[in-house]
Each structure stands twice: as structure tokens, then as C-alpha cells.
Amino acid sequence: MAEPLLSIRDLCVDYVTADGPVRALDRVSLDVMPGETLGIAGESGSGKSTLAQALIRVLPPPAVITGGSVVFDGLDVLALDEQGLRDLRWKRIAMVFQSSMDALNPVITVGEQLTDTLSAHGAGQQGRERAGELLELVGIPAERLTAFAHQLSGGMRQRVGIALALALEPSLVILDEPTTALDVIVERDILAEIRNLQRARGFAAVFITHDIGRMLQFSDRVAIFYAGRLVEVGPARTLADEPRHPYTRGLINAFPSVHGDMRKAASIPGSPPSLRTPPPGCRFHPRCPHAMEVCSQRQPELVQIGPRHAAACHLLISGESA
Ligand code: ATP
Ligand code: SF4
């Protein structure tokens, strides 16, 4: 079997606040294979963006990586110095945020931004021609190289953000809510284009969205987070058809066939806990319809339950079915 492109092991991130540390990621382990799309799902505050930012070490203070490892293509990311990080970001791992479309420089043209990015990383030989190709790649005619950001729609600006991310041919692109601010048609078109680009160029993606339907359609595998912990991970189709963790079932049952927003999963009673004082044992137990005595006493570990499919729930260990 191929080696993972990205290997995350026991990753912990704390937000160090005046009232004490808040553990936003608790011993998270995940792999991303070359060329695959891993979707990250979970309600608001579950740690999705913290994970995305930790992977390329752009976590804002007061967040601190307090344990674990991140290995990308053989590189120990947590041990890299500033120069090592500069070489990693954009060239090897690029990121597209929801706000990428607002991050374009308003006083220079789109073409200048693309050529600046190319030349800043020593790839500017072909200059304008390459910038035009990049724009065409994301569905914008090369004539728009002379446009300024304010002359483009939100969808086009986000496409430029994607072109910038792909400029240096990274092998992993992190997409953190890349289309959340756009309307449904534009979103669908952009995601389809990203998928086509992935097939053509072979880069892997980590994809974060609130839309569980889109997530299942767009991803090869999906990882479900709850209150800073990974609770289930498996092939997208398996999770759609046979989710095994009660929380995953709640999320998916809330949106059975159409895409929907899971900022708050309506079918699951209650809300996620504060990470300052998380419940003991399984963090989902106060909301879980299947909670047993052991659930509030012991944290369930992730166990393998099928090919590339794992979940953390005492029901799966005790053999009882939900
Ligand atoms: P959303 O879907 O709303 O973007 P998310 O799943 O991406 O949420 P994160 O933004 O990664 O979640 O936040 C995870 C947790 O980290 C939050 O629940 C919160 O407890 C904690 N957190 C995030 N930012 C801070 C901060 N600046 N100070 C203290 N705690 C924080
Ligand atoms: Fe529910 Fe217990 Fe499984 Fe947690 S461990 S999801 S509380 S059954």
C-alpha cells in the first residue's frame, strides 16, 4: 500500500487563555494519501479549522501545539524552522480559506498577483503566460489578468484564490470552507472544477465544510470530529450508508439526501460542550441516545471496524448495537 502523504499522530492543540488552557484538539491521528480528498466534518467549535491551521503551523495565538507529530512527505513539520516553513507553504501545501477572496491585494491586478506569487517562489520565468494559464485553469478567461479584485464577482475572486493556491503545484491543498460565502450554483461549479483539477494534477486535498452532503459527495474519505476528538473516519460512501458512531448517524440523519448545514445538527438534542470543561469519558455522552454507564467513565479509543474505517464508541467495543 502507498505511503501516506500526510501523517498526523496524537496531535494536541491548546488555546492558552487567562482562565487556563482549552484543548481544541485532543490526540488526533489521521492520514491523507497522495491524491485523495479527506473531508473534515463536525459541528461548529469541533476543531476543524484548528486542525487545518496546525498542519501548516499558521495557528494564531493563543493556540499552541502541545503534542504529537505532523509528517508531510517525510518532513517533520513541527520541527521545521522559519525557512523550512516558507518552503513548505504554498510550494508543497497550499491553503484556500473562505476569506481568500477578500485577501486579494486591491491595488494590483490579478495578473500581477499571480506573477508576484510565481516569482516570489522562484517560478516566475514564464511570467504572464503562466498566470494566464492559471486563470484559465480555474475557469476565468486570461483577458481578466488586467482586472482588479473589485472588478470581479465573489465567485471569480475565490477562483483567483484557488489559482494562487495551485500556482506552485502543491501536492496538498487545504480547503477550509472554500465556497461557504458563495451561492449554491457557484459553489457547485467551483467544487466540480477543483475535482477536475485534482484528477488532472493529482494533488491531495483536506476539505472542510459545514455542508455534510457536499462533503460526502466531494470527498474520498471523511473524518468526523466532536469536541476536539476524532470520533469516526472512513470512506465517504461507507459513512453515508453505514455510519457507526451515534454522532455521525445524528449528523447524517439530519440531512439524509440533500445537502444541508451542520453548524448545528438539528436532529441531535443539546449542544456541543465547552472545551474548557468537557464531560468526562465520551464527550458525546450527554447527548447520546445510547449512552451507557461506562460512557461517562472511560474515553472510548478509536477501533478499526472495517477497511480504512474506524470509530471511537463503547458500543463498538462491547459488541452491542445502537
Ligand atoms: P467552525 O465550524 O465554527 O469554524 P471549528 O470546528 O473550525 O468551528 P475551531 O475554530 O477549530 O472549530 O475551534 C475549536 C475550539 O477551539 C472552539 O470550540 C473553542 O473552544 C476553541 N478556540 C478557538 N479559538 C479560540 C480562541 N481564540 N481562544 C480560546 N479558545 C478558542
Ligand atoms: Fe454514545 Fe457511549 Fe458511544 Fe459515546 S461511547 S457515542 S456515549 S454509546
Short mmCIF file of C-alpha atoms and ligand atoms in Angstrom, two decimals:
data_model
loop_
_atom_site.label_atom_id
_atom_site.label_comp_id
_atom_site.label_asym_id
_atom_site.label_seq_id
_atom_site.Cartn_x
_atom_site.Cartn_y
_atom_site.Cartn_z
CA MET A 1 0.00 0.00 0.00
CA ALA A 2 1.22 3.54 -0.81
CA GLU A 3 2.76 5.63 1.96
CA PRO A 4 0.58 8.45 3.33
CA LEU A 5 1.42 11.91 2.01
CA LEU A 6 0.45 13.40 5.36
CA SER A 7 0.57 11.57 8.65
CA ILE A 8 -0.85 13.17 11.81
CA ARG A 9 -0.26 11.37 15.09
CA ASP A 10 -1.68 12.19 18.54
CA LEU A 11 -1.87 15.88 17.67
CA CYS A 12 -2.89 18.13 20.58
CA VAL A 13 -3.58 21.87 20.33
CA ASP A 14 -4.41 24.07 23.33
CA TYR A 15 -5.65 27.66 23.36
CA VAL A 16 -3.82 29.08 26.34
CA THR A 17 -6.21 31.60 27.88
CA ALA A 18 -6.10 33.60 31.12
CA ASP A 19 -8.61 31.13 32.58
CA GLY A 20 -6.44 28.15 31.70
CA PRO A 21 -5.84 26.02 28.61
CA VAL A 22 -8.66 24.98 26.29
CA ARG A 23 -7.81 21.74 24.50
CA ALA A 24 -9.18 22.23 20.98
CA LEU A 25 -7.61 19.07 19.51
CA ASP A 26 -7.11 16.02 21.66
CA ARG A 27 -4.76 13.27 20.41
CA VAL A 28 -5.88 13.36 16.78
CA SER A 29 -4.38 10.78 14.40
CA LEU A 30 -5.16 10.79 10.66
CA ASP A 31 -3.50 10.02 7.33
CA VAL A 32 -4.00 11.62 3.93
CA MET A 33 -2.98 9.51 0.94
CA PRO A 34 -1.48 11.02 -2.24
CA GLY A 35 -4.23 12.37 -4.50
CA GLU A 36 -7.12 11.67 -2.12
CA THR A 37 -9.63 14.10 -0.65
CA LEU A 38 -10.17 13.84 3.08
CA GLY A 39 -13.27 15.68 4.30
CA ILE A 40 -13.34 17.03 7.86
CA ALA A 41 -16.81 17.36 9.37
CA GLY A 42 -18.30 18.30 12.72
CA GLU A 43 -20.41 20.98 14.33
CA SER A 44 -19.08 24.46 14.97
CA GLY A 45 -16.24 24.51 17.50
CA SER A 46 -15.24 20.86 16.98
CA GLY A 47 -11.69 21.81 15.94
CA LYS A 48 -11.78 21.64 12.14
CA SER A 49 -10.09 24.97 11.45
CA THR A 50 -7.65 24.46 14.31
CA LEU A 51 -6.55 21.23 12.61
CA ALA A 52 -6.23 22.89 9.20
CA GLN A 53 -4.11 25.70 10.64
CA ALA A 54 -1.97 23.36 12.74
CA LEU A 55 -0.99 21.37 9.64
CA ILE A 56 0.95 24.30 8.18
CA ARG A 57 1.63 25.98 11.52
CA VAL A 58 -0.37 29.13 10.94
CA LEU A 59 -2.31 28.86 14.21
CA PRO A 60 -2.95 32.30 15.67
CA PRO A 61 -2.06 32.93 19.33
CA PRO A 62 -3.07 31.88 21.93
CA ALA A 63 -3.11 28.46 20.19
CA VAL A 64 -0.13 26.21 20.93
CA ILE A 65 0.66 22.76 19.56
CA THR A 66 1.25 20.83 22.76
CA GLY A 67 1.90 17.32 21.50
CA GLY A 68 2.01 14.83 18.68
CA SER A 69 3.52 14.89 15.23
CA VAL A 70 2.74 16.01 11.68
CA VAL A 71 4.82 14.38 8.96
CA PHE A 72 4.36 15.57 5.38
CA ASP A 73 6.14 13.65 2.64
CA GLY A 74 8.84 12.60 5.10
CA LEU A 75 9.23 16.11 6.60
CA ASP A 76 8.69 16.62 10.33
CA VAL A 77 6.51 19.75 10.04
CA LEU A 78 6.57 20.54 13.76
CA ALA A 79 10.39 20.64 13.74
CA LEU A 80 10.75 22.98 10.72
CA ASP A 81 12.40 26.39 11.19
CA GLU A 82 11.01 29.56 9.54
CA GLN A 83 12.86 28.91 6.28
CA GLY A 84 11.63 25.32 6.23
CA LEU A 85 8.07 26.53 6.78
CA ARG A 86 8.37 29.09 3.97
CA ASP A 87 9.49 26.31 1.63
CA LEU A 88 6.61 24.10 2.74
CA ARG A 89 3.78 26.61 2.48
CA TRP A 90 2.41 27.31 -0.99
CA LYS A 91 5.05 25.25 -2.78
CA ARG A 92 4.09 21.94 -1.19
CA ILE A 93 0.98 22.62 0.88
CA ALA A 94 -1.37 25.44 -0.12
CA MET A 95 -4.49 26.68 1.61
CA VAL A 96 -7.75 28.21 0.40
CA PHE A 97 -9.89 29.85 3.10
CA GLN A 98 -13.45 31.16 2.99
CA SER A 99 -11.83 34.59 3.17
CA SER A 100 -9.27 34.01 0.40
CA MET A 101 -11.45 36.04 -1.93
CA ASP A 102 -11.14 39.02 0.41
CA ALA A 103 -7.39 38.58 0.78
CA LEU A 104 -6.54 39.69 -2.77
CA ASN A 105 -4.49 42.87 -2.95
CA PRO A 106 -6.91 45.63 -4.09
CA VAL A 107 -4.27 47.88 -5.68
CA ILE A 108 -2.62 45.49 -8.12
CA THR A 109 -4.17 43.44 -10.93
CA VAL A 110 -4.98 39.77 -10.71
CA GLY A 111 -2.18 39.09 -13.23
CA GLU A 112 0.37 40.91 -11.07
CA GLN A 113 -0.70 38.92 -8.01
CA LEU A 114 -0.21 35.66 -9.85
CA THR A 115 3.16 36.65 -11.33
CA ASP A 116 4.30 38.01 -7.93
CA THR A 117 3.46 34.67 -6.31
CA LEU A 118 5.27 32.76 -9.04
CA SER A 119 8.40 34.93 -8.91
CA ALA A 120 8.48 35.13 -5.08
CA HIS A 121 9.00 31.38 -5.11
CA GLY A 122 11.49 31.32 -7.98
CA ALA A 123 8.97 30.09 -10.53
CA GLY A 124 8.41 33.30 -12.44
CA GLN A 125 10.26 32.59 -15.68
CA GLN A 126 7.20 32.18 -17.85
CA GLY A 127 5.53 35.11 -16.05
CA ARG A 128 2.40 36.38 -17.68
CA GLU A 129 1.81 33.38 -19.89
CA ARG A 130 1.77 31.06 -16.87
CA ALA A 131 -0.51 33.46 -14.97
CA GLY A 132 -2.95 33.36 -17.89
CA GLU A 133 -2.87 29.56 -17.89
CA LEU A 134 -3.63 29.51 -14.18
CA LEU A 135 -6.63 31.78 -14.61
CA GLU A 136 -7.96 29.65 -17.47
CA LEU A 137 -7.47 26.60 -15.28
CA VAL A 138 -10.00 27.93 -12.78
CA GLY A 139 -12.48 28.97 -15.47
CA ILE A 140 -11.60 32.66 -15.90
CA PRO A 141 -10.59 33.95 -19.37
CA ALA A 142 -6.93 35.03 -19.46
CA GLU A 143 -8.04 38.55 -20.56
CA ARG A 144 -9.10 39.13 -16.96
CA LEU A 145 -5.41 39.24 -15.93
CA THR A 146 -5.72 43.02 -16.12
CA ALA A 147 -8.71 43.14 -13.75
CA PHE A 148 -8.54 44.40 -10.18
CA ALA A 149 -10.21 42.42 -7.39
CA HIS A 150 -13.12 44.87 -7.09
CA GLN A 151 -13.98 44.28 -10.75
CA LEU A 152 -14.63 40.57 -10.12
CA SER A 153 -17.59 38.78 -8.54
CA GLY A 154 -17.13 36.89 -5.25
CA GLY A 155 -17.06 33.58 -7.13
CA MET A 156 -14.36 34.86 -9.50
CA ARG A 157 -12.27 36.24 -6.65
CA GLN A 158 -12.44 32.89 -4.93
CA ARG A 159 -11.39 31.21 -8.18
CA VAL A 160 -8.38 33.55 -8.26
CA GLY A 161 -7.62 32.43 -4.67
CA ILE A 162 -7.67 28.84 -5.90
CA ALA A 163 -5.44 29.74 -8.87
CA LEU A 164 -2.97 31.34 -6.43
CA ALA A 165 -3.05 28.19 -4.29
CA LEU A 166 -2.35 25.99 -7.32
CA ALA A 167 0.31 28.29 -8.82
CA LEU A 168 3.25 26.39 -7.40
CA GLU A 169 1.77 22.94 -7.98
CA PRO A 170 1.46 21.84 -4.35
CA SER A 171 0.85 18.18 -3.60
CA LEU A 172 -1.68 19.02 -0.85
CA VAL A 173 -4.32 21.76 -0.82
CA ILE A 174 -6.23 22.56 2.36
CA LEU A 175 -9.70 23.89 1.56
CA ASP A 176 -11.24 25.46 4.67
CA GLU A 177 -14.85 26.37 3.82
CA PRO A 178 -13.69 27.49 0.34
CA THR A 179 -17.19 28.09 -1.02
CA THR A 180 -19.25 28.89 2.08
CA ALA A 181 -19.73 32.55 1.19
CA LEU A 182 -20.86 31.80 -2.38
CA ASP A 183 -24.24 30.93 -3.79
CA VAL A 184 -25.13 27.29 -4.38
CA ILE A 185 -24.61 27.24 -8.17
CA VAL A 186 -21.22 28.96 -7.99
CA GLU A 187 -20.26 26.64 -5.15
CA ARG A 188 -21.20 23.55 -7.14
CA ASP A 189 -19.26 24.75 -10.20
CA ILE A 190 -16.15 25.62 -8.21
CA LEU A 191 -16.13 22.29 -6.37
CA ALA A 192 -16.57 20.42 -9.66
CA GLU A 193 -13.62 22.36 -11.08
CA ILE A 194 -11.46 21.60 -8.07
CA ARG A 195 -12.31 17.91 -8.52
CA ASN A 196 -11.33 18.06 -12.22
CA LEU A 197 -8.10 19.85 -11.38
CA GLN A 198 -7.34 17.22 -8.78
CA ARG A 199 -7.80 14.45 -11.32
CA ALA A 200 -5.59 16.26 -13.83
CA ARG A 201 -2.85 17.30 -11.41
CA GLY A 202 -3.02 14.61 -8.76
CA PHE A 203 -2.89 16.81 -5.66
CA ALA A 204 -4.47 15.65 -2.41
CA ALA A 205 -6.99 17.81 -0.53
CA VAL A 206 -8.18 18.29 3.02
CA PHE A 207 -11.70 19.69 2.66
CA ILE A 208 -13.64 21.41 5.44
CA THR A 209 -17.25 22.45 5.04
CA HIS A 210 -20.43 22.75 7.09
CA ASP A 211 -22.36 21.10 4.29
CA ILE A 212 -22.42 17.37 5.04
CA GLY A 213 -23.99 16.47 1.69
CA ARG A 214 -21.32 18.30 -0.28
CA MET A 215 -18.69 16.78 1.98
CA LEU A 216 -19.86 13.23 1.26
CA GLN A 217 -20.08 13.94 -2.49
CA PHE A 218 -16.76 15.67 -2.77
CA SER A 219 -14.53 13.55 -0.50
CA ASP A 220 -13.00 10.10 -0.81
CA ARG A 221 -12.85 9.69 2.96
CA VAL A 222 -14.44 11.65 5.76
CA ALA A 223 -13.26 12.27 9.33
CA ILE A 224 -15.92 13.25 11.88
CA PHE A 225 -14.86 15.45 14.79
CA TYR A 226 -16.71 16.03 18.02
CA ALA A 227 -15.47 18.45 20.70
CA GLY A 228 -11.84 18.23 19.61
CA ARG A 229 -11.73 14.49 19.12
CA LEU A 230 -11.83 12.30 16.04
CA VAL A 231 -14.86 10.03 16.53
CA GLU A 232 -15.16 8.26 13.17
CA VAL A 233 -13.20 8.09 9.93
CA GLY A 234 -13.89 6.05 6.83
CA PRO A 235 -14.68 6.04 3.12
CA ALA A 236 -17.32 8.66 2.29
CA ARG A 237 -19.69 6.08 0.85
CA THR A 238 -19.40 3.84 3.92
CA LEU A 239 -20.13 6.75 6.24
CA ALA A 240 -23.09 7.84 4.11
CA ASP A 241 -24.59 4.32 4.01
CA GLU A 242 -23.46 2.81 7.31
CA PRO A 243 -22.28 5.37 9.84
CA ARG A 244 -21.32 3.52 13.03
CA HIS A 245 -20.79 6.27 15.61
CA PRO A 246 -24.04 7.66 17.10
CA TYR A 247 -22.81 11.21 16.47
CA THR A 248 -22.10 10.52 12.79
CA ARG A 249 -25.56 8.98 12.49
CA GLY A 250 -27.09 12.07 14.04
CA LEU A 251 -25.25 14.32 11.59
CA ILE A 252 -26.10 12.26 8.55
CA ASN A 253 -29.70 11.57 9.53
CA ALA A 254 -30.21 15.27 9.94
CA PHE A 255 -29.51 15.68 6.22
CA PRO A 256 -30.43 12.37 4.58
CA SER A 257 -30.36 13.23 0.91
CA VAL A 258 -30.00 16.92 0.26
CA HIS A 259 -27.06 18.99 1.30
CA GLY A 260 -27.51 20.92 4.49
CA ASP A 261 -25.76 22.97 7.03
CA MET A 262 -24.41 21.27 10.13
CA ARG A 263 -23.31 24.30 12.09
CA LYS A 264 -25.89 22.88 14.48
CA ALA A 265 -27.16 19.39 13.87
CA ALA A 266 -30.90 19.79 14.44
CA SER A 267 -31.63 16.09 14.96
CA ILE A 268 -29.18 15.80 17.87
CA PRO A 269 -30.57 17.26 21.09
CA GLY A 270 -28.41 19.70 23.05
CA SER A 271 -25.21 21.44 22.03
CA PRO A 272 -21.51 20.54 21.93
CA PRO A 273 -19.79 21.03 25.31
CA SER A 274 -17.47 23.85 26.26
CA LEU A 275 -13.93 22.66 25.69
CA ARG A 276 -12.90 24.41 28.90
CA THR A 277 -14.82 21.83 30.92
CA PRO A 278 -15.57 18.90 28.62
CA PRO A 279 -17.61 15.99 30.01
CA PRO A 280 -15.56 13.03 31.24
CA GLY A 281 -15.41 9.78 29.27
CA CYS A 282 -17.03 10.02 25.87
CA ARG A 283 -17.58 13.73 25.24
CA PHE A 284 -20.78 12.95 23.38
CA HIS A 285 -22.42 11.07 26.26
CA PRO A 286 -24.72 13.90 27.50
CA ARG A 287 -26.33 13.98 24.03
CA CYS A 288 -26.10 10.34 23.05
CA PRO A 289 -29.31 8.28 22.89
CA HIS A 290 -27.26 5.10 23.51
CA ALA A 291 -25.13 6.27 26.44
CA MET A 292 -24.26 3.55 28.98
CA GLU A 293 -22.66 3.81 32.40
CA VAL A 294 -19.17 3.26 31.03
CA CYS A 295 -19.60 6.17 28.60
CA SER A 296 -19.28 8.81 31.32
CA GLN A 297 -16.37 6.95 32.96
CA ARG A 298 -13.98 5.97 30.19
CA GLN A 299 -12.98 7.61 26.97
CA PRO A 300 -13.55 5.21 24.07
CA GLU A 301 -10.50 4.69 21.86
CA LEU A 302 -10.67 4.60 18.08
CA VAL A 303 -11.04 0.97 16.91
CA GLN A 304 -10.82 -0.45 13.42
CA ILE A 305 -14.25 -1.68 12.28
CA GLY A 306 -13.72 -2.21 8.54
CA PRO A 307 -11.37 -1.45 5.68
CA ARG A 308 -9.97 2.02 6.43
CA HIS A 309 -12.96 2.54 8.75
CA ALA A 310 -12.54 3.31 12.45
CA ALA A 311 -14.77 4.75 15.19
CA ALA A 312 -14.49 5.57 18.90
CA CYS A 313 -17.57 4.30 20.75
CA HIS A 314 -18.03 1.84 23.60
CA LEU A 315 -20.89 0.20 21.70
CA LEU A 316 -18.41 -0.97 19.08
CA ILE A 317 -16.07 -2.34 21.73
CA SER A 318 -18.77 -4.05 23.80
CA GLY A 319 -20.35 -5.51 20.64
CA GLU A 320 -23.78 -4.04 21.41
CA SER A 321 -25.52 -2.38 18.52
CA ALA A 322 -27.04 1.05 18.53
P1 ATP B 1 -16.33 26.48 12.94
O1 ATP B 1 -17.05 25.42 12.17
O2 ATP B 1 -17.25 27.37 13.68
O3 ATP B 1 -15.30 27.20 12.15
P2 ATP B 1 -14.33 24.70 14.01
O4 ATP B 1 -14.79 23.29 14.08
O5 ATP B 1 -13.45 25.08 12.89
O6 ATP B 1 -15.57 25.67 14.12
P3 ATP B 1 -12.27 25.79 15.69
O7 ATP B 1 -12.39 27.16 15.13
O8 ATP B 1 -11.11 24.99 15.28
O9 ATP B 1 -13.61 24.96 15.40
O10 ATP B 1 -12.31 25.93 17.27
C1 ATP B 1 -12.20 24.77 18.09
C2 ATP B 1 -12.32 25.17 19.53
O11 ATP B 1 -11.18 25.93 19.90
C3 ATP B 1 -13.51 26.05 19.88
O12 ATP B 1 -14.60 25.27 20.30
C4 ATP B 1 -13.01 26.87 21.04
O13 ATP B 1 -13.27 26.16 22.26
C5 ATP B 1 -11.52 26.88 20.86
N1 ATP B 1 -10.99 28.19 20.40
C6 ATP B 1 -10.89 28.61 19.12
N2 ATP B 1 -10.33 29.85 19.08
C7 ATP B 1 -10.08 30.18 20.35
C8 ATP B 1 -9.50 31.33 20.99
N3 ATP B 1 -9.05 32.36 20.27
N4 ATP B 1 -9.42 31.33 22.34
C9 ATP B 1 -9.86 30.29 23.07
N5 ATP B 1 -10.40 29.17 22.54
C10 ATP B 1 -10.51 29.12 21.21
FE1 SF4 B 2 -22.75 7.13 22.86
FE2 SF4 B 2 -21.29 5.83 24.65
FE3 SF4 B 2 -20.74 5.58 22.07
FE4 SF4 B 2 -20.24 7.85 23.34
S1 SF4 B 2 -19.28 5.89 23.73
S2 SF4 B 2 -21.16 7.64 21.37
S3 SF4 B 2 -21.95 7.98 24.75
S4 SF4 B 2 -22.62 4.94 23.14
#
